mmCIF file of C-alpha atoms in Angstrom:
data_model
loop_
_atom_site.group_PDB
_atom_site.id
_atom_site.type_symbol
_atom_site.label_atom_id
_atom_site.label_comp_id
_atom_site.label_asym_id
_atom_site.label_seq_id
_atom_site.Cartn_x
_atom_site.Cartn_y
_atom_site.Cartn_z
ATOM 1 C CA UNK J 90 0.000 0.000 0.000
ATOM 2 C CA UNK J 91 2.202 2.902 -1.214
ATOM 3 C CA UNK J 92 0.435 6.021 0.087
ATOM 4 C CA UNK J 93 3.309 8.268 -2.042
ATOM 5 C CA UNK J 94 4.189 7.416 -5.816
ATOM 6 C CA UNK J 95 6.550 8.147 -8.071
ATOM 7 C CA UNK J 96 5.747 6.331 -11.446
ATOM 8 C CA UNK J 97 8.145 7.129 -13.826
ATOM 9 C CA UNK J 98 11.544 5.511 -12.683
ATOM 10 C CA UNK J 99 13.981 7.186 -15.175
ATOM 11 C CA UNK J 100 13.367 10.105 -17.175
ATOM 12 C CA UNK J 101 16.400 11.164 -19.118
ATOM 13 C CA UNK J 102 16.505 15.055 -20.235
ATOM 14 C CA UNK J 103 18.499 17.029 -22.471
ATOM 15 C CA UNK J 104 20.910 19.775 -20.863
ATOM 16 C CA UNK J 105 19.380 23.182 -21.080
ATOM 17 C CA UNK J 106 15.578 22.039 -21.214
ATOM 18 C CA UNK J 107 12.988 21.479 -18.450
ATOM 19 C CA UNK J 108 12.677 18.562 -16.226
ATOM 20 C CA UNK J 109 9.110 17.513 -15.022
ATOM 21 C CA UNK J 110 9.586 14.974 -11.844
ATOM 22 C CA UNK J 111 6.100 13.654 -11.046
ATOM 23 C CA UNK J 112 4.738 11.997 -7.813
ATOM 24 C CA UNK J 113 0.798 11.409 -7.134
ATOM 25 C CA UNK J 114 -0.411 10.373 -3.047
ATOM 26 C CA UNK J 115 -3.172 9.266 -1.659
ATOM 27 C CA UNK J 116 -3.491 10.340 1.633
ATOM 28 C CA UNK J 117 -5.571 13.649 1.949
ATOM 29 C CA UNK J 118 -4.398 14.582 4.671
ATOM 30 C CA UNK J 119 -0.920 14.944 3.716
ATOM 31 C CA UNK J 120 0.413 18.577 4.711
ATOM 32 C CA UNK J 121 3.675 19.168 3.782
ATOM 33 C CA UNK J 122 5.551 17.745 0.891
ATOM 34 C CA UNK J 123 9.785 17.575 0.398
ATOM 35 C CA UNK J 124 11.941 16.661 -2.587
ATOM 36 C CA UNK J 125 15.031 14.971 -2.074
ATOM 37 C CA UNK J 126 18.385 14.831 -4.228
ATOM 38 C CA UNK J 127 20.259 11.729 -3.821
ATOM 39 C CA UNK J 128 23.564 11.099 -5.326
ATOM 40 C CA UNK J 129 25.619 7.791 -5.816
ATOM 41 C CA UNK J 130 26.837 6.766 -2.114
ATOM 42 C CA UNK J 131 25.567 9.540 -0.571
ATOM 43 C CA UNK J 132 22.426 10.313 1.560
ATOM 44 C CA UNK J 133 19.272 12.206 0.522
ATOM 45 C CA UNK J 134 19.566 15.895 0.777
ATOM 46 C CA UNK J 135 16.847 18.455 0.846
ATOM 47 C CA UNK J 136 15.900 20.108 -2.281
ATOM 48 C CA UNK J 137 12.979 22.121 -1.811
ATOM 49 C CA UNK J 138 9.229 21.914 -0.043
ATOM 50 C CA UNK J 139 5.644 23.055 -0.488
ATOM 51 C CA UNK J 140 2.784 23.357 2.131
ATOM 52 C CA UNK J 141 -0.326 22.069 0.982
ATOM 53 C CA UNK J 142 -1.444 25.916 1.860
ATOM 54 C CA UNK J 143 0.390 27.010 -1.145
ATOM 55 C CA UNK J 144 0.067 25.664 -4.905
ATOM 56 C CA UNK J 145 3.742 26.801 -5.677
ATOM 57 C CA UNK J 146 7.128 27.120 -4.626
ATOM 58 C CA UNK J 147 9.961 28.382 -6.193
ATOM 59 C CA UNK J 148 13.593 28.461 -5.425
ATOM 60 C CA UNK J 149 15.987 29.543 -8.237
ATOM 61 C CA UNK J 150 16.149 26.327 -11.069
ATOM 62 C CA UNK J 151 13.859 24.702 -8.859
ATOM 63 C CA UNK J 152 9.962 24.829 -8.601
ATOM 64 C CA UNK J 153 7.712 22.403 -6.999
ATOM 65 C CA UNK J 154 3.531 22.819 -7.393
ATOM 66 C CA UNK J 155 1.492 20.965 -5.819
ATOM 67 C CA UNK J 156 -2.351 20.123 -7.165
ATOM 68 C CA UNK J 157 -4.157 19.000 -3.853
ATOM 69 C CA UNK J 158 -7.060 18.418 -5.596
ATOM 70 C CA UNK J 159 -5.688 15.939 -8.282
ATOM 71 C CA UNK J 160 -2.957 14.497 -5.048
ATOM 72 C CA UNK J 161 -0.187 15.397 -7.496
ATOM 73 C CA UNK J 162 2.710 17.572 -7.024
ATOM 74 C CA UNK J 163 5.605 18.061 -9.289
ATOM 75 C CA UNK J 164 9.321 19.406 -9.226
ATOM 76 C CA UNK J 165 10.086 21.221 -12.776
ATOM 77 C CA UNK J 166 14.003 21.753 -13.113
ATOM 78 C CA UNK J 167 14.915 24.718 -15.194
ATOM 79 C CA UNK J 168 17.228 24.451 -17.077
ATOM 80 C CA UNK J 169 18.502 20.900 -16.428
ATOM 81 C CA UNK J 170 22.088 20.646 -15.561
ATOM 82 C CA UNK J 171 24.257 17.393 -16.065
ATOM 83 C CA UNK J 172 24.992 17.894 -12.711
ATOM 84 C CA UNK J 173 21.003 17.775 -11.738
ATOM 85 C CA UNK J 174 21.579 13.898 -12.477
ATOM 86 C CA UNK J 175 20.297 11.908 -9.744
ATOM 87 C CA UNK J 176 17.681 10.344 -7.897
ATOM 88 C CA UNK J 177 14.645 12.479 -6.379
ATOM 89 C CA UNK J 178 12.398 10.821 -3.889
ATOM 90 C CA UNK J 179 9.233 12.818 -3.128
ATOM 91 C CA UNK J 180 7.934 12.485 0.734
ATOM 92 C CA UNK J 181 4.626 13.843 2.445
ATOM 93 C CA UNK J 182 3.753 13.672 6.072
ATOM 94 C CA UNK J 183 0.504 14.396 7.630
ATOM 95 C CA UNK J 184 1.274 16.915 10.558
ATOM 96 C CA UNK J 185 2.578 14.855 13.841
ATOM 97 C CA UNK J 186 3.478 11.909 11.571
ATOM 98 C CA UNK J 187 6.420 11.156 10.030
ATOM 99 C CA UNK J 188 7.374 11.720 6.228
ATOM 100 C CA UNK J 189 6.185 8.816 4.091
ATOM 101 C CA UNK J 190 8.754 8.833 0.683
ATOM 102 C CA UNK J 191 7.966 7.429 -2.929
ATOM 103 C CA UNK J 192 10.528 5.398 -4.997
ATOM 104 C CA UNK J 193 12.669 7.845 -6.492
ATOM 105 C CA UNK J 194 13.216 8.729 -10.187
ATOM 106 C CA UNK J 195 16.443 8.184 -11.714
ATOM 107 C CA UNK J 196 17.345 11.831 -13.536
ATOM 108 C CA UNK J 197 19.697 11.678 -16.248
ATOM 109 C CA UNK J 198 20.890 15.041 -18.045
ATOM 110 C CA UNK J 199 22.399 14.707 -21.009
ATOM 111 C CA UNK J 200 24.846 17.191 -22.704
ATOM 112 C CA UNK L 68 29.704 21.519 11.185
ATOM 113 C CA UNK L 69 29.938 17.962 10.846
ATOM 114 C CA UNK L 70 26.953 16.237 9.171
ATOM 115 C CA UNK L 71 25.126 12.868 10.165
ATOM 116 C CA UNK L 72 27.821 10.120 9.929
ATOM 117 C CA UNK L 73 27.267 6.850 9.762
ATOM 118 C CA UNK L 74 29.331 3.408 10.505
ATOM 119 C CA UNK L 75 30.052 1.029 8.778
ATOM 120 C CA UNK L 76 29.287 1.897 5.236
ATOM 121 C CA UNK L 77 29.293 -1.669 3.856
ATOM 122 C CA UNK L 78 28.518 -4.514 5.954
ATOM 123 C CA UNK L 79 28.530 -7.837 4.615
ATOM 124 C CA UNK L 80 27.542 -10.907 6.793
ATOM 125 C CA UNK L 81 25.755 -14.476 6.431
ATOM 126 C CA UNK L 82 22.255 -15.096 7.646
ATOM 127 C CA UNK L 83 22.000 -15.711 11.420
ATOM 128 C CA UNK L 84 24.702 -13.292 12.169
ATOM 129 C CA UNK L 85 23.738 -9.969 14.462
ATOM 130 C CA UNK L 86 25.162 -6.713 13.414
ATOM 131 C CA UNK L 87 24.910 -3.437 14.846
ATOM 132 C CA UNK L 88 24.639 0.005 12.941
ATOM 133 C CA UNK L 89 25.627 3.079 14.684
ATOM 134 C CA UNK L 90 24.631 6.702 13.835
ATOM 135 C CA UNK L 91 25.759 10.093 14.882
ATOM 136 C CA UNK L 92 23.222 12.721 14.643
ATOM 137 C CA UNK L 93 24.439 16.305 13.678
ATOM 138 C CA UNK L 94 25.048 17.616 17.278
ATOM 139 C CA UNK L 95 22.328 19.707 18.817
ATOM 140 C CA UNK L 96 19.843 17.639 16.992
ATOM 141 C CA UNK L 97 16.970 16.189 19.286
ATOM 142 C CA UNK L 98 15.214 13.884 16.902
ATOM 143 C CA UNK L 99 17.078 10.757 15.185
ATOM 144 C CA UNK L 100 15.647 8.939 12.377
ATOM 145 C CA UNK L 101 15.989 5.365 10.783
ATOM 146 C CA UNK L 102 14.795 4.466 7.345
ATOM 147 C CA UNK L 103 15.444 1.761 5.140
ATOM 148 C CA UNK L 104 15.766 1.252 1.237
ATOM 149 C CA UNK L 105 15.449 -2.266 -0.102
ATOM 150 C CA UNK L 106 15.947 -3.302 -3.511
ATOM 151 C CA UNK L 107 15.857 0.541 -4.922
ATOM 152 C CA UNK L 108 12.256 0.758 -3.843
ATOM 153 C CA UNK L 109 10.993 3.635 -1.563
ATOM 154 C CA UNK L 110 12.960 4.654 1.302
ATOM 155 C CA UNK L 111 11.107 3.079 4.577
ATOM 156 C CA UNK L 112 10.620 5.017 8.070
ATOM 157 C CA UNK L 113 11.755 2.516 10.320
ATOM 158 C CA UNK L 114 11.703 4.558 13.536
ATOM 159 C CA UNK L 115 11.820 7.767 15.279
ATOM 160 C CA UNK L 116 14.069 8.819 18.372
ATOM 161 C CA UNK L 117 13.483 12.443 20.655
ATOM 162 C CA UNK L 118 16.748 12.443 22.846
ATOM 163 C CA UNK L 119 16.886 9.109 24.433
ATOM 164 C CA UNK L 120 13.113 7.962 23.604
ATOM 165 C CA UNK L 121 11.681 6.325 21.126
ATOM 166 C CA UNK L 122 8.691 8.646 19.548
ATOM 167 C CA UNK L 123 7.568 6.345 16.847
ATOM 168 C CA UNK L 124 9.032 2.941 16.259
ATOM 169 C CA UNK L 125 5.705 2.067 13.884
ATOM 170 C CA UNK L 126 8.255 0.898 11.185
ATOM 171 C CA UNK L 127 10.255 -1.749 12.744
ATOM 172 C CA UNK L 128 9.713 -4.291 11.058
ATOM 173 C CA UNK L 129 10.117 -7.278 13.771
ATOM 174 C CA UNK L 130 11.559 -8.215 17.115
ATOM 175 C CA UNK L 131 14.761 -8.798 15.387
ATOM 176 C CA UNK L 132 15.244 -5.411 15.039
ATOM 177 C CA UNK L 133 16.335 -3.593 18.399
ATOM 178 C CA UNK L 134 17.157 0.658 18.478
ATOM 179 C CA UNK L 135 18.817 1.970 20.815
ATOM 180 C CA UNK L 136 19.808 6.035 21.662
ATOM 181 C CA UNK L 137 21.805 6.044 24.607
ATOM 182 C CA UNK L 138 21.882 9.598 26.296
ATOM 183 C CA UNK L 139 20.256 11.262 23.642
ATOM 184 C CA UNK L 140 23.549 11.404 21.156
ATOM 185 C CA UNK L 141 24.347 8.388 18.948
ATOM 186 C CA UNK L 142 22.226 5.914 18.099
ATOM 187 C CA UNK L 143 22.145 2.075 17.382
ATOM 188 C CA UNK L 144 20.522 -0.400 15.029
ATOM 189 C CA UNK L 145 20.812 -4.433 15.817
ATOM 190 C CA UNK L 146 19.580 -6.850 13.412
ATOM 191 C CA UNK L 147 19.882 -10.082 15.477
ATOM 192 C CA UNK L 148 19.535 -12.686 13.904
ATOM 193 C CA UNK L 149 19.737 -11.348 10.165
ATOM 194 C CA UNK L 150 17.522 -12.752 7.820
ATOM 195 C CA UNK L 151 18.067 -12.074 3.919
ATOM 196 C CA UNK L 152 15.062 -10.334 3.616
ATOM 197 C CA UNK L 153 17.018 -7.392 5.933
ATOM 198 C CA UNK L 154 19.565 -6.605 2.667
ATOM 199 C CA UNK L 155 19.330 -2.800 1.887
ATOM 200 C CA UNK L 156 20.240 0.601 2.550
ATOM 201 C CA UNK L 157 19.739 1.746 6.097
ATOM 202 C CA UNK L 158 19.592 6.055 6.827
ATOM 203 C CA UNK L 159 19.831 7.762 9.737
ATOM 204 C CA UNK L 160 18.547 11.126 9.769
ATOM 205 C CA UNK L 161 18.542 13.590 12.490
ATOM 206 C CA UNK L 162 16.699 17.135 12.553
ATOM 207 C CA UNK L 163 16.530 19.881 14.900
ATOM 208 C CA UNK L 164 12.687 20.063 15.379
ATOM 209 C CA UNK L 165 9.682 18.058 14.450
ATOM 210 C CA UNK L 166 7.371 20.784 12.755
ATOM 211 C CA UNK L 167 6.901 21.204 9.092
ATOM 212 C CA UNK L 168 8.843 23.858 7.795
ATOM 213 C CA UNK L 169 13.323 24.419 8.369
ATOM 214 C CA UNK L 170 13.675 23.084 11.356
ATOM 215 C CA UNK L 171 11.846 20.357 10.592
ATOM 216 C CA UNK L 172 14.228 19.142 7.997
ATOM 217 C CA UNK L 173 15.759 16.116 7.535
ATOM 218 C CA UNK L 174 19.636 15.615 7.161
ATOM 219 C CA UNK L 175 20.693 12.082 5.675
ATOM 220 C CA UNK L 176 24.008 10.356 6.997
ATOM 221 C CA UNK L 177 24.799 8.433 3.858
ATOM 222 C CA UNK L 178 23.791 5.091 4.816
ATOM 223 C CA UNK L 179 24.910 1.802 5.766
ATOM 224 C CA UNK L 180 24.488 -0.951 2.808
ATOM 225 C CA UNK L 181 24.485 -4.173 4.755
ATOM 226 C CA UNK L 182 24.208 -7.331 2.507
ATOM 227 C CA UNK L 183 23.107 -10.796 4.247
ATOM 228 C CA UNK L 184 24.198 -13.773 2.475
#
């Protein structure tokens, strides 16, 4: 029972153009939702966040919205970088609880 | 500052063996996390330390599994006996608060991969 997806396991993107990361839930009462970067040996680190209060957030290349009605949120990457390449898990927590995370999707950025 | 650190960062042992994973938490952080990733599949919430107490420990999988935080710094994980089915990536975590927002946020040690033959 996987309350936080991620669908698409790879997506592979040219250098210079937009990435679209995608993750649906289906907990409605999710509150708070975090992307994760995670390279090669290395431990998640934060990328960015959204309150379910808000329908966008935007910080620099990175911009996540979130669609509460549809359970959807999305992290657009713009412009890709080959050093964007990695995996992004998407997490959601309902307040008190702790963060439930998807899969991951494998970014590749081509030059 | 030093981030989460994590020991050992392979671990390799046959079924029936115990091993013990230790975490240290970015200092001045109350709350200590455990998660798990098996098989490239979502990262798992295992359990949840504040200081020295367990908060949440909904994601333990079994008995075999035994967390310890002793005075609120470091933390341990004991898989006693392993079974094969334990094979993954395990996280600690540690943040300074619990709320949603920045100090709420999670920093990752990067991981123990233990393999169970």
């Amino acid at each position: 029972d996987q309350q936080v997806k991620q669908n698409s396991p790879s997506l592979s993107v040219q250098e210079g153009r937009i990435s679209i990361l995608n993750c649906d839930y289906t907990n409605s009462m999710f509150d708070y939702f975090l992307w994760y970067k995670k390279y090669p040996a290395e431990g998640p680190t934060f990328l960015i966040s959204i309150s379910s209060i808000k329908d966008k957030n935007e910080d620099g290349r990175f911009t996540v919205f979130l669609n509460k009605s549809a359970k959807h949120l999305s992290l657009h990457i713009v412009p890709s970088q080959p050093g964007d390449s990695a995996v992004y898990f998407c997490a959601a927590r309902n307040y008190g609880q702790n963060f439930v995370f998807g899969p991951g999707t494998r970014l590749s950025v081509l030059p | 500052e030093a981030g989460v650190t994590q020991f050992p960062s392979h671990s390799v042992i046959e079924k029936g063996q115990t091993v013990t994973l230790r975490c240290d938490p970015i200092s001045g952080h109350d709350n200590l996390y455990w998660y798990r990733r098996v098989m490239g599949k979502e990262i798992k919430f295992l359990l949840h330390f504040v200081k020295e107490s367990k908060q949440d420990e909904s994601g333990m999988p079994n008995n075999r599994f035994l967390a310890e935080r002793t005075g609120g710094t470091y933390s341990t994980l004991k898989v006693q006996p392993a079974e094969l089915e334990d094979s993954g990536v395990y996280f600690c975590a540690s943040s300074q608060g619990f709320t949603s927002g920045p100090s709420g946020e999670q920093f990752f040690g990067p991981g123990t991969r233990l393999t169970v033959l």
